[in-house]
CSV table of C-alpha atoms in Angstrom, one decimal:
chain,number,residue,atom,x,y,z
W,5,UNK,CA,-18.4,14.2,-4.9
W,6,UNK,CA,-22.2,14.1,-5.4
W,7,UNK,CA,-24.6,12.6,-2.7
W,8,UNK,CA,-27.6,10.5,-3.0
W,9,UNK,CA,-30.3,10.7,-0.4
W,10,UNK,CA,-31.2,6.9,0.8
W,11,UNK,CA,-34.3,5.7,0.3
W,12,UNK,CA,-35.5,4.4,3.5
W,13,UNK,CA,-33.5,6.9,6.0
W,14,UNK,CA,-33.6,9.9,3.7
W,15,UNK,CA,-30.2,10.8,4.9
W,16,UNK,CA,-27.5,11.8,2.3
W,17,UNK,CA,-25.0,9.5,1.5
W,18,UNK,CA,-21.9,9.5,-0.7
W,19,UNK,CA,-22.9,8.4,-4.5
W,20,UNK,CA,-19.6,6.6,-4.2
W,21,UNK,CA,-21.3,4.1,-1.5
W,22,UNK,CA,-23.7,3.6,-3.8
W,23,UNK,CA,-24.0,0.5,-6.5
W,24,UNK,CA,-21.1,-1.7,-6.9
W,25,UNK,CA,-17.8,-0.8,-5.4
W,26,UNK,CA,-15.1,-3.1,-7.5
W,27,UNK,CA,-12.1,-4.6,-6.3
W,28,UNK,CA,-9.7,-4.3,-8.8
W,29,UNK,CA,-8.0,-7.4,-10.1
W,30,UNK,CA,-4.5,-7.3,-11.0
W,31,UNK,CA,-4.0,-8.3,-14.3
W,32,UNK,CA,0.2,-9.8,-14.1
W,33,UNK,CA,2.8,-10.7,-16.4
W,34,UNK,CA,4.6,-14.4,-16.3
W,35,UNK,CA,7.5,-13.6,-14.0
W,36,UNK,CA,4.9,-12.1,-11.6
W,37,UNK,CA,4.7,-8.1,-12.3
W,38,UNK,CA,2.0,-6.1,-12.9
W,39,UNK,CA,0.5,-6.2,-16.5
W,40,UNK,CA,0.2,-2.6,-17.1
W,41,UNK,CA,-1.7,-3.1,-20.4
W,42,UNK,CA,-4.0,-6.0,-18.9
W,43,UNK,CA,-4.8,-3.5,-16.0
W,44,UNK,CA,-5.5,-0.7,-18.4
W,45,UNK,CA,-7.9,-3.2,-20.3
W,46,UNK,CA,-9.3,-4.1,-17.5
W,47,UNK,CA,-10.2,-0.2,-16.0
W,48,UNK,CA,-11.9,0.3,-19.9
W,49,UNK,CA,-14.0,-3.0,-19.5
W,50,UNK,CA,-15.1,-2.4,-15.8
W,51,UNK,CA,-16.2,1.5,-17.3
W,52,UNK,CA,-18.4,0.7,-19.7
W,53,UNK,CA,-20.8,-1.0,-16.8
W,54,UNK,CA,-23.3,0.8,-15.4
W,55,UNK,CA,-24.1,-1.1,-12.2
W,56,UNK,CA,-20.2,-0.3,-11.1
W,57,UNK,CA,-19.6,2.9,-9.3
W,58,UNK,CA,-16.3,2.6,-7.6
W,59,UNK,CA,-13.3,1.2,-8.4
W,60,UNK,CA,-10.5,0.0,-6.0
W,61,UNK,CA,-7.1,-0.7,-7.1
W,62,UNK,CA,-4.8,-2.3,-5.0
W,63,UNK,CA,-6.6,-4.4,-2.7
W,64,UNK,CA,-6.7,-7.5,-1.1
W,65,UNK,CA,-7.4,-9.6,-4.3
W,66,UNK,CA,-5.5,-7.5,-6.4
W,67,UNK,CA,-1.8,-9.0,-5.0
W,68,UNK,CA,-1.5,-5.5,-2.8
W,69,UNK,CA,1.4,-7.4,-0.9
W,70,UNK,CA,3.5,-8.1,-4.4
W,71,UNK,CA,3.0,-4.7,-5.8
W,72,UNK,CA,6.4,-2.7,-5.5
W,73,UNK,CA,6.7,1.3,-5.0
W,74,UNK,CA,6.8,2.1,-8.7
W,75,UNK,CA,4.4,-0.2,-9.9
W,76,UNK,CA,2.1,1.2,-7.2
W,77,UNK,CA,2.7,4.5,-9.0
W,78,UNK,CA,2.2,2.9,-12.6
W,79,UNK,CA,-1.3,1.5,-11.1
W,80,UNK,CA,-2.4,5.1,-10.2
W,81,UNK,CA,-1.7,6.4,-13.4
W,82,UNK,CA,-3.2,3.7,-15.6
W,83,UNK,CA,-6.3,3.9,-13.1
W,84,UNK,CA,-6.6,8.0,-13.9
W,85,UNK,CA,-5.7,7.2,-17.6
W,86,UNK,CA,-8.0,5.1,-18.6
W,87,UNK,CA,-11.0,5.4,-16.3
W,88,UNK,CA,-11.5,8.9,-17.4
W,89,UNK,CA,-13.7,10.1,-14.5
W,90,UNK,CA,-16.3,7.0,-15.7
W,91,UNK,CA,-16.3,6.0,-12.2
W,92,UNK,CA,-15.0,7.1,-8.1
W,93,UNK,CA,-11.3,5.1,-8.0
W,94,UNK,CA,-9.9,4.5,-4.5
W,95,UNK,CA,-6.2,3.4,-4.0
W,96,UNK,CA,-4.5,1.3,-2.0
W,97,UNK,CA,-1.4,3.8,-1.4
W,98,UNK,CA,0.3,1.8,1.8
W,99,UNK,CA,4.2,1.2,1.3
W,100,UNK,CA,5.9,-1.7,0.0
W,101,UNK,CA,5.6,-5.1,1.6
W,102,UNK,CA,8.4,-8.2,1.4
W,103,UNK,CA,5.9,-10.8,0.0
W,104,UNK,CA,7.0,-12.8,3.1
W,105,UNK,CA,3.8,-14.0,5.1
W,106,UNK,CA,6.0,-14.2,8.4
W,107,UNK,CA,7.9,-10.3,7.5
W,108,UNK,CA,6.6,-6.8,8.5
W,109,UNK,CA,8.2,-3.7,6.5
W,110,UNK,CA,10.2,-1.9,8.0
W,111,UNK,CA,7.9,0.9,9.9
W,112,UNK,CA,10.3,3.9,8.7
W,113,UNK,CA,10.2,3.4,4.7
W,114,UNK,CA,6.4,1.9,5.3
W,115,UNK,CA,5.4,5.5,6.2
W,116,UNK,CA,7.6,7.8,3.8
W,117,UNK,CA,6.0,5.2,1.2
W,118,UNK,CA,2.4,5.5,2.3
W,119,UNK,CA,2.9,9.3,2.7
W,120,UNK,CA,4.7,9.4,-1.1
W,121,UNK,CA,2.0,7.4,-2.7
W,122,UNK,CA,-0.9,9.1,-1.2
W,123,UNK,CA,0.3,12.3,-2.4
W,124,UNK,CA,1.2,10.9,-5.9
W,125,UNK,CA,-2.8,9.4,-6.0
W,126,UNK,CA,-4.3,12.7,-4.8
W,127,UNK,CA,-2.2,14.9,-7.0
W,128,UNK,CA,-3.2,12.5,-10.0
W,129,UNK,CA,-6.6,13.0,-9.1
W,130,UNK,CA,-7.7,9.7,-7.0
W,131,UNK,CA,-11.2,10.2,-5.3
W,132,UNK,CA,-10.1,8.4,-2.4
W,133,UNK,CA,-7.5,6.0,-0.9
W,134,UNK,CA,-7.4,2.9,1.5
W,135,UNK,CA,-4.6,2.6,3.9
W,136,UNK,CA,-3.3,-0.9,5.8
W,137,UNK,CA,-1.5,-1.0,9.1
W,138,UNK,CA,1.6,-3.8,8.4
């Protein structure tokens, strides 16, 4: 990743920290998935403006407690596909939640799902990723 030194401090900082760091809306469907095609629309709008340098998918806004294991998987690689290194794209690669307010994951399948996903991201390529404690 490239640096940029600040102007007031002149210390290096990550370009990444730089401009505007996006949380990624999650485009869904009627019944409640993920829109793949909506997301992929979405990553091709939100590269084509300059002011944005980062990207993160699957975040607070972006319905990170509906997503399921796959479709966490499917956001990865429509965020690789279609950003096409345009800008840095950070992950949210925790495991699956219940959607239940008042429910914790189990703590077992939470981990071998966080661990899964943030392989998958960093073998597809992901510049970073953002991990929750349930």
């Amino acid at each position: 990743m490239k640096s940029v030194v600040h102007p007031l401090s002149g210390r290096e900082i990550p370009e990444y920290a730089t401009g505007v760091f996006v949380p990624v809306f999650t485009p869904a469907l009627q019944g409640g998935a993920m829109d793949p095609k909506g997301l992929a629309n979405y990553i091709q709008w939100l590269g084509k403006d300059d002011s944005v340098t980062s990207l993160f998918v699957r975040c607070g806004s972006g319905r990170m407690y509906d997503y399921s294991f796959e479709e966490v998987k499917a956001a990865i690689d429509i965020g690789q596909e279609n950003n096409q290194g345009k800008k840095y794209v950070f992950y949210g690669t925790f495991g699956e939640f219940s959607g239940k307010v008042d429910e914790r994951p189990d703590p077992g399948k939470f981990i071998d799902q966080t661990l899964e996903l943030s392989k998958y991201a960093e073998e597809k390529g992901a510049d970073g990723i953002v991990l929750l404690v349930p």
